[in-house]
């Protein structure tokens, strides 16, 4: 008995996979198969290179974004926390089925017609910007074009939280100093509350 080749695999062209003559070395190509095979290998390499570059660019972008956020000042974090707080206020009042706090009319929750309206405005009472008693779902119409309709807002607010709480709000002049870390915490707290409310409706 004679020993055969070490490998049971037949000798085939790498491109067309056809059997090569026995005397040819393994892993070879027909002369006419060399060019198309090289072209396929190069295309594979190019795809891999492009994918890698794209991934690096994405990582770079993420890192840049993280660095930019790290550099943001209090103004950025106040706005970010306020956005989350306001989302919570709208969702809270929507789930409770509340009408507009000042007009008493039903709110249209489809689209973008409802604001989180502050009773004492963020401009004149910035220390109450994150006070849940001071902020309620209100139609955009009332909040933006009727200057918040403060007189009716007060009546609606008394009905909602009681005269005593309204008077506490009205007397509150104590300024709050939120650090950036405080603001990040407020944002995280309201994001969690929003998630909780959303989970309750599912
Ligand atoms: Zn071939």
PDB file of C-alpha atoms and ligand atoms in Angstrom:
ATOM      1  CA  UNK A   1       0.000   0.000   0.000  1.00  0.00           C
ATOM      2  CA  UNK A   2       1.379   3.422  -0.980  1.00  0.00           C
ATOM      3  CA  UNK A   3       0.928   6.604   1.004  1.00  0.00           C
ATOM      4  CA  UNK A   4      -1.347   9.133  -0.649  1.00  0.00           C
ATOM      5  CA  UNK A   5      -1.250  12.922  -0.297  1.00  0.00           C
ATOM      6  CA  UNK A   6      -1.464  14.213   3.324  1.00  0.00           C
ATOM      7  CA  UNK A   7      -4.597  16.138   2.588  1.00  0.00           C
ATOM      8  CA  UNK A   8      -7.748  14.524   1.334  1.00  0.00           C
ATOM      9  CA  UNK A   9      -8.728  17.818  -0.361  1.00  0.00           C
ATOM     10  CA  UNK A  10      -8.388  17.880  -4.112  1.00  0.00           C
ATOM     11  CA  UNK A  11      -6.172  20.419  -5.750  1.00  0.00           C
ATOM     12  CA  UNK A  12      -8.554  23.161  -6.891  1.00  0.00           C
ATOM     13  CA  UNK A  13      -8.179  26.627  -8.365  1.00  0.00           C
ATOM     14  CA  UNK A  14      -8.893  29.252  -5.694  1.00  0.00           C
ATOM     15  CA  UNK A  15     -11.041  31.239  -8.075  1.00  0.00           C
ATOM     16  CA  UNK A  16     -13.066  28.896 -10.253  1.00  0.00           C
ATOM     17  CA  UNK A  17     -12.761  25.883  -7.872  1.00  0.00           C
ATOM     18  CA  UNK A  18     -12.056  23.555 -10.733  1.00  0.00           C
ATOM     19  CA  UNK A  19      -9.671  20.685 -10.196  1.00  0.00           C
ATOM     20  CA  UNK A  20      -6.062  21.524 -11.069  1.00  0.00           C
ATOM     21  CA  UNK A  21      -3.749  19.042 -12.737  1.00  0.00           C
ATOM     22  CA  UNK A  22      -2.109  16.789 -10.124  1.00  0.00           C
ATOM     23  CA  UNK A  23       1.377  18.148 -10.717  1.00  0.00           C
ATOM     24  CA  UNK A  24       0.398  21.750  -9.820  1.00  0.00           C
ATOM     25  CA  UNK A  25       1.069  23.046  -6.316  1.00  0.00           C
ATOM     26  CA  UNK A  26      -1.810  23.609  -3.909  1.00  0.00           C
ATOM     27  CA  UNK A  27      -3.527  27.008  -3.631  1.00  0.00           C
ATOM     28  CA  UNK A  28      -2.856  28.063  -7.147  1.00  0.00           C
ATOM     29  CA  UNK A  29      -4.906  29.750  -9.795  1.00  0.00           C
ATOM     30  CA  UNK A  30      -5.378  29.246 -13.483  1.00  0.00           C
ATOM     31  CA  UNK A  31      -3.559  32.039 -15.327  1.00  0.00           C
ATOM     32  CA  UNK A  32      -6.908  33.383 -16.545  1.00  0.00           C
ATOM     33  CA  UNK A  33      -8.303  33.272 -12.971  1.00  0.00           C
ATOM     34  CA  UNK A  34      -5.586  35.417 -11.374  1.00  0.00           C
ATOM     35  CA  UNK A  35      -6.998  38.859 -12.238  1.00  0.00           C
ATOM     36  CA  UNK A  36     -10.628  38.296 -11.223  1.00  0.00           C
ATOM     37  CA  UNK A  37      -9.500  36.590  -8.013  1.00  0.00           C
ATOM     38  CA  UNK A  38      -7.174  39.494  -7.096  1.00  0.00           C
ATOM     39  CA  UNK A  39      -9.995  41.950  -7.831  1.00  0.00           C
ATOM     40  CA  UNK A  40     -12.319  40.071  -5.456  1.00  0.00           C
ATOM     41  CA  UNK A  41      -9.698  40.035  -2.686  1.00  0.00           C
ATOM     42  CA  UNK A  42      -9.103  43.762  -3.070  1.00  0.00           C
ATOM     43  CA  UNK A  43     -12.806  44.498  -2.931  1.00  0.00           C
ATOM     44  CA  UNK A  44     -13.059  42.495   0.298  1.00  0.00           C
ATOM     45  CA  UNK A  45     -10.147  44.411   1.800  1.00  0.00           C
ATOM     46  CA  UNK A  46     -11.670  47.717   0.743  1.00  0.00           C
ATOM     47  CA  UNK A  47     -14.988  46.885   2.362  1.00  0.00           C
ATOM     48  CA  UNK A  48     -13.230  45.926   5.583  1.00  0.00           C
ATOM     49  CA  UNK A  49     -11.207  49.139   5.541  1.00  0.00           C
ATOM     50  CA  UNK A  50     -14.260  51.333   4.952  1.00  0.00           C
ATOM     51  CA  UNK A  51     -16.168  49.570   7.742  1.00  0.00           C
ATOM     52  CA  UNK A  52     -13.273  50.108  10.122  1.00  0.00           C
ATOM     53  CA  UNK A  53     -12.979  53.797   9.232  1.00  0.00           C
ATOM     54  CA  UNK A  54     -16.689  54.278   9.733  1.00  0.00           C
ATOM     55  CA  UNK A  55     -16.515  52.655  13.142  1.00  0.00           C
ATOM     56  CA  UNK A  56     -13.582  54.836  14.172  1.00  0.00           C
ATOM     57  CA  UNK A  57     -15.368  57.967  12.973  1.00  0.00           C
ATOM     58  CA  UNK A  58     -18.445  56.995  15.004  1.00  0.00           C
ATOM     59  CA  UNK A  59     -16.350  56.410  18.125  1.00  0.00           C
ATOM     60  CA  UNK A  60     -14.641  59.734  17.543  1.00  0.00           C
ATOM     61  CA  UNK A  61     -17.968  61.515  17.210  1.00  0.00           C
ATOM     62  CA  UNK A  62     -19.266  59.948  20.407  1.00  0.00           C
ATOM     63  CA  UNK A  63     -16.132  60.960  22.275  1.00  0.00           C
ATOM     64  CA  UNK A  64     -16.364  64.513  20.934  1.00  0.00           C
ATOM     65  CA  UNK A  65     -20.003  64.710  21.965  1.00  0.00           C
ATOM     66  CA  UNK A  66     -19.161  63.438  25.463  1.00  0.00           C
ATOM     67  CA  UNK A  67     -16.376  66.007  25.758  1.00  0.00           C
ATOM     68  CA  UNK A  68     -18.650  68.814  24.568  1.00  0.00           C
ATOM     69  CA  UNK A  69     -21.329  67.865  27.095  1.00  0.00           C
ATOM     70  CA  UNK A  70     -18.666  67.754  29.796  1.00  0.00           C
ATOM     71  CA  UNK A  71     -17.819  71.375  28.990  1.00  0.00           C
ATOM     72  CA  UNK A  72     -21.419  72.612  29.138  1.00  0.00           C
ATOM     73  CA  UNK A  73     -22.223  75.182  31.776  1.00  0.00           C
ATOM     74  CA  UNK A  74     -25.175  75.648  34.127  1.00  0.00           C
ATOM     75  CA  UNK A  75     -27.379  77.079  31.376  1.00  0.00           C
ATOM     76  CA  UNK A  76     -27.219  73.845  29.444  1.00  0.00           C
ATOM     77  CA  UNK A  77     -28.049  71.741  32.491  1.00  0.00           C
ATOM     78  CA  UNK A  78     -30.886  74.009  33.590  1.00  0.00           C
ATOM     79  CA  UNK A  79     -32.458  73.617  30.150  1.00  0.00           C
ATOM     80  CA  UNK A  80     -31.852  69.865  30.102  1.00  0.00           C
ATOM     81  CA  UNK A  81     -33.375  69.396  33.576  1.00  0.00           C
ATOM     82  CA  UNK A  82     -36.297  71.688  32.694  1.00  0.00           C
ATOM     83  CA  UNK A  83     -37.061  69.682  29.570  1.00  0.00           C
ATOM     84  CA  UNK A  84     -37.291  66.485  31.597  1.00  0.00           C
ATOM     85  CA  UNK A  85     -39.295  68.171  34.384  1.00  0.00           C
ATOM     86  CA  UNK A  86     -41.769  69.620  31.870  1.00  0.00           C
ATOM     87  CA  UNK A  87     -42.191  66.244  30.182  1.00  0.00           C
ATOM     88  CA  UNK A  88     -43.054  64.793  33.571  1.00  0.00           C
ATOM     89  CA  UNK A  89     -45.598  67.551  34.317  1.00  0.00           C
ATOM     90  CA  UNK A  90     -47.418  67.009  31.012  1.00  0.00           C
ATOM     91  CA  UNK A  91     -47.486  63.245  31.427  1.00  0.00           C
ATOM     92  CA  UNK A  92     -48.632  63.532  35.072  1.00  0.00           C
ATOM     93  CA  UNK A  93     -51.565  65.755  34.096  1.00  0.00           C
ATOM     94  CA  UNK A  94     -52.429  63.762  30.992  1.00  0.00           C
ATOM     95  CA  UNK A  95     -52.680  60.549  33.013  1.00  0.00           C
ATOM     96  CA  UNK A  96     -54.781  62.354  35.613  1.00  0.00           C
ATOM     97  CA  UNK A  97     -57.098  63.527  32.832  1.00  0.00           C
ATOM     98  CA  UNK A  98     -56.689  67.183  33.788  1.00  0.00           C
ATOM     99  CA  UNK A  99     -57.931  69.990  31.558  1.00  0.00           C
ATOM    100  CA  UNK A 100     -55.948  73.163  30.863  1.00  0.00           C
ATOM    101  CA  UNK A 101     -55.094  74.681  34.265  1.00  0.00           C
ATOM    102  CA  UNK A 102     -56.170  78.202  33.292  1.00  0.00           C
ATOM    103  CA  UNK A 103     -58.941  77.863  30.707  1.00  0.00           C
ATOM    104  CA  UNK A 104     -60.455  74.670  32.130  1.00  0.00           C
ATOM    105  CA  UNK A 105     -60.921  73.427  28.576  1.00  0.00           C
ATOM    106  CA  UNK A 106     -59.990  69.864  27.614  1.00  0.00           C
ATOM    107  CA  UNK A 107     -56.456  69.560  26.328  1.00  0.00           C
ATOM    108  CA  UNK A 108     -55.587  68.202  22.932  1.00  0.00           C
ATOM    109  CA  UNK A 109     -52.845  65.676  23.618  1.00  0.00           C
ATOM    110  CA  UNK A 110     -52.279  64.711  20.024  1.00  0.00           C
ATOM    111  CA  UNK A 111     -49.556  66.724  18.387  1.00  0.00           C
ATOM    112  CA  UNK A 112     -47.814  69.504  20.226  1.00  0.00           C
ATOM    113  CA  UNK A 113     -50.526  71.711  21.704  1.00  0.00           C
ATOM    114  CA  UNK A 114     -49.822  71.333  25.431  1.00  0.00           C
ATOM    115  CA  UNK A 115     -47.205  73.202  27.463  1.00  0.00           C
ATOM    116  CA  UNK A 116     -46.016  72.716  30.991  1.00  0.00           C
ATOM    117  CA  UNK A 117     -47.059  76.180  32.156  1.00  0.00           C
ATOM    118  CA  UNK A 118     -45.551  77.752  35.267  1.00  0.00           C
ATOM    119  CA  UNK A 119     -47.851  79.741  37.562  1.00  0.00           C
ATOM    120  CA  UNK A 120     -45.051  81.969  38.800  1.00  0.00           C
ATOM    121  CA  UNK A 121     -43.013  82.309  35.643  1.00  0.00           C
ATOM    122  CA  UNK A 122     -39.497  81.032  35.235  1.00  0.00           C
ATOM    123  CA  UNK A 123     -38.459  84.591  34.446  1.00  0.00           C
ATOM    124  CA  UNK A 124     -39.740  86.217  37.622  1.00  0.00           C
ATOM    125  CA  UNK A 125     -39.494  83.193  39.941  1.00  0.00           C
ATOM    126  CA  UNK A 126     -36.647  81.019  38.654  1.00  0.00           C
ATOM    127  CA  UNK A 127     -36.360  79.341  42.051  1.00  0.00           C
ATOM    128  CA  UNK A 128     -39.766  77.690  41.422  1.00  0.00           C
ATOM    129  CA  UNK A 129     -38.878  76.345  37.986  1.00  0.00           C
ATOM    130  CA  UNK A 130     -38.734  72.771  39.314  1.00  0.00           C
ATOM    131  CA  UNK A 131     -41.607  73.025  41.805  1.00  0.00           C
ATOM    132  CA  UNK A 132     -44.323  70.531  40.870  1.00  0.00           C
ATOM    133  CA  UNK A 133     -47.018  72.634  42.559  1.00  0.00           C
ATOM    134  CA  UNK A 134     -46.048  75.590  40.387  1.00  0.00           C
ATOM    135  CA  UNK A 135     -46.283  73.862  37.030  1.00  0.00           C
ATOM    136  CA  UNK A 136     -49.262  72.316  35.248  1.00  0.00           C
ATOM    137  CA  UNK A 137     -50.402  71.236  31.821  1.00  0.00           C
ATOM    138  CA  UNK A 138     -51.734  74.224  29.937  1.00  0.00           C
ATOM    139  CA  UNK A 139     -52.758  74.799  26.346  1.00  0.00           C
ATOM    140  CA  UNK A 140     -50.070  76.494  24.279  1.00  0.00           C
ATOM    141  CA  UNK A 141     -52.635  79.104  23.369  1.00  0.00           C
ATOM    142  CA  UNK A 142     -53.052  80.168  27.014  1.00  0.00           C
ATOM    143  CA  UNK A 143     -49.405  79.798  27.988  1.00  0.00           C
ATOM    144  CA  UNK A 144     -47.815  81.611  25.090  1.00  0.00           C
ATOM    145  CA  UNK A 145     -50.393  83.982  23.696  1.00  0.00           C
ATOM    146  CA  UNK A 146     -52.414  84.935  26.772  1.00  0.00           C
ATOM    147  CA  UNK A 147     -49.307  85.531  28.941  1.00  0.00           C
ATOM    148  CA  UNK A 148     -50.176  82.427  30.928  1.00  0.00           C
ATOM    149  CA  UNK A 149     -53.604  83.864  31.775  1.00  0.00           C
ATOM    150  CA  UNK A 150     -52.483  84.360  35.388  1.00  0.00           C
ATOM    151  CA  UNK A 151     -55.871  85.298  36.822  1.00  0.00           C
ATOM    152  CA  UNK A 152     -57.579  82.136  35.586  1.00  0.00           C
ATOM    153  CA  UNK A 153     -54.460  80.106  36.317  1.00  0.00           C
ATOM    154  CA  UNK A 154     -54.763  81.117  39.986  1.00  0.00           C
ATOM    155  CA  UNK A 155     -58.392  79.966  40.104  1.00  0.00           C
ATOM    156  CA  UNK A 156     -57.506  76.663  38.442  1.00  0.00           C
ATOM    157  CA  UNK A 157     -54.549  76.235  40.765  1.00  0.00           C
ATOM    158  CA  UNK A 158     -56.641  76.801  43.896  1.00  0.00           C
ATOM    159  CA  UNK A 159     -59.036  74.120  42.660  1.00  0.00           C
ATOM    160  CA  UNK A 160     -56.099  71.812  41.944  1.00  0.00           C
ATOM    161  CA  UNK A 161     -53.821  72.178  44.996  1.00  0.00           C
ATOM    162  CA  UNK A 162     -55.822  74.290  47.444  1.00  0.00           C
ATOM    163  CA  UNK A 163     -55.598  77.942  48.483  1.00  0.00           C
ATOM    164  CA  UNK A 164     -53.087  77.248  51.237  1.00  0.00           C
ATOM    165  CA  UNK A 165     -50.526  75.734  48.838  1.00  0.00           C
ATOM    166  CA  UNK A 166     -51.093  78.557  46.368  1.00  0.00           C
ATOM    167  CA  UNK A 167     -50.354  81.095  49.088  1.00  0.00           C
ATOM    168  CA  UNK A 168     -47.226  79.193  50.104  1.00  0.00           C
ATOM    169  CA  UNK A 169     -46.052  79.364  46.494  1.00  0.00           C
ATOM    170  CA  UNK A 170     -46.882  83.063  46.274  1.00  0.00           C
ATOM    171  CA  UNK A 171     -44.912  83.820  49.430  1.00  0.00           C
ATOM    172  CA  UNK A 172     -41.874  81.754  48.444  1.00  0.00           C
ATOM    173  CA  UNK A 173     -38.931  84.041  47.736  1.00  0.00           C
ATOM    174  CA  UNK A 174     -36.189  81.726  48.887  1.00  0.00           C
ATOM    175  CA  UNK A 175     -33.612  81.440  46.126  1.00  0.00           C
ATOM    176  CA  UNK A 176     -32.177  78.028  45.230  1.00  0.00           C
ATOM    177  CA  UNK A 177     -28.612  77.560  44.142  1.00  0.00           C
ATOM    178  CA  UNK A 178     -28.373  74.474  41.969  1.00  0.00           C
ATOM    179  CA  UNK A 179     -24.911  73.242  41.127  1.00  0.00           C
ATOM    180  CA  UNK A 180     -24.357  71.453  37.834  1.00  0.00           C
ATOM    181  CA  UNK A 181     -24.386  68.179  39.753  1.00  0.00           C
ATOM    182  CA  UNK A 182     -27.729  69.150  41.355  1.00  0.00           C
ATOM    183  CA  UNK A 183     -29.141  69.862  37.905  1.00  0.00           C
ATOM    184  CA  UNK A 184     -27.888  66.548  36.526  1.00  0.00           C
ATOM    185  CA  UNK A 185     -29.565  64.892  39.488  1.00  0.00           C
ATOM    186  CA  UNK A 186     -32.858  66.715  38.838  1.00  0.00           C
ATOM    187  CA  UNK A 187     -32.728  65.667  35.187  1.00  0.00           C
ATOM    188  CA  UNK A 188     -32.099  62.031  36.150  1.00  0.00           C
ATOM    189  CA  UNK A 189     -34.851  62.087  38.773  1.00  0.00           C
ATOM    190  CA  UNK A 190     -37.471  63.342  36.330  1.00  0.00           C
ATOM    191  CA  UNK A 191     -36.305  61.006  33.577  1.00  0.00           C
ATOM    192  CA  UNK A 192     -36.910  58.151  36.035  1.00  0.00           C
ATOM    193  CA  UNK A 193     -40.335  59.523  36.992  1.00  0.00           C
ATOM    194  CA  UNK A 194     -41.282  59.769  33.315  1.00  0.00           C
ATOM    195  CA  UNK A 195     -40.217  56.164  32.736  1.00  0.00           C
ATOM    196  CA  UNK A 196     -42.260  55.096  35.738  1.00  0.00           C
ATOM    197  CA  UNK A 197     -45.395  56.883  34.522  1.00  0.00           C
ATOM    198  CA  UNK A 198     -44.977  55.482  31.023  1.00  0.00           C
ATOM    199  CA  UNK A 199     -44.567  51.977  32.419  1.00  0.00           C
ATOM    200  CA  UNK A 200     -47.795  52.428  34.372  1.00  0.00           C
ATOM    201  CA  UNK A 201     -49.743  53.120  31.190  1.00  0.00           C
ATOM    202  CA  UNK A 202     -48.474  50.058  29.330  1.00  0.00           C
TER     203      UNK A 202
HETATM  204 ZN1  LIG B   1      -9.514  28.749 -12.284  1.00  0.00          ZN
END
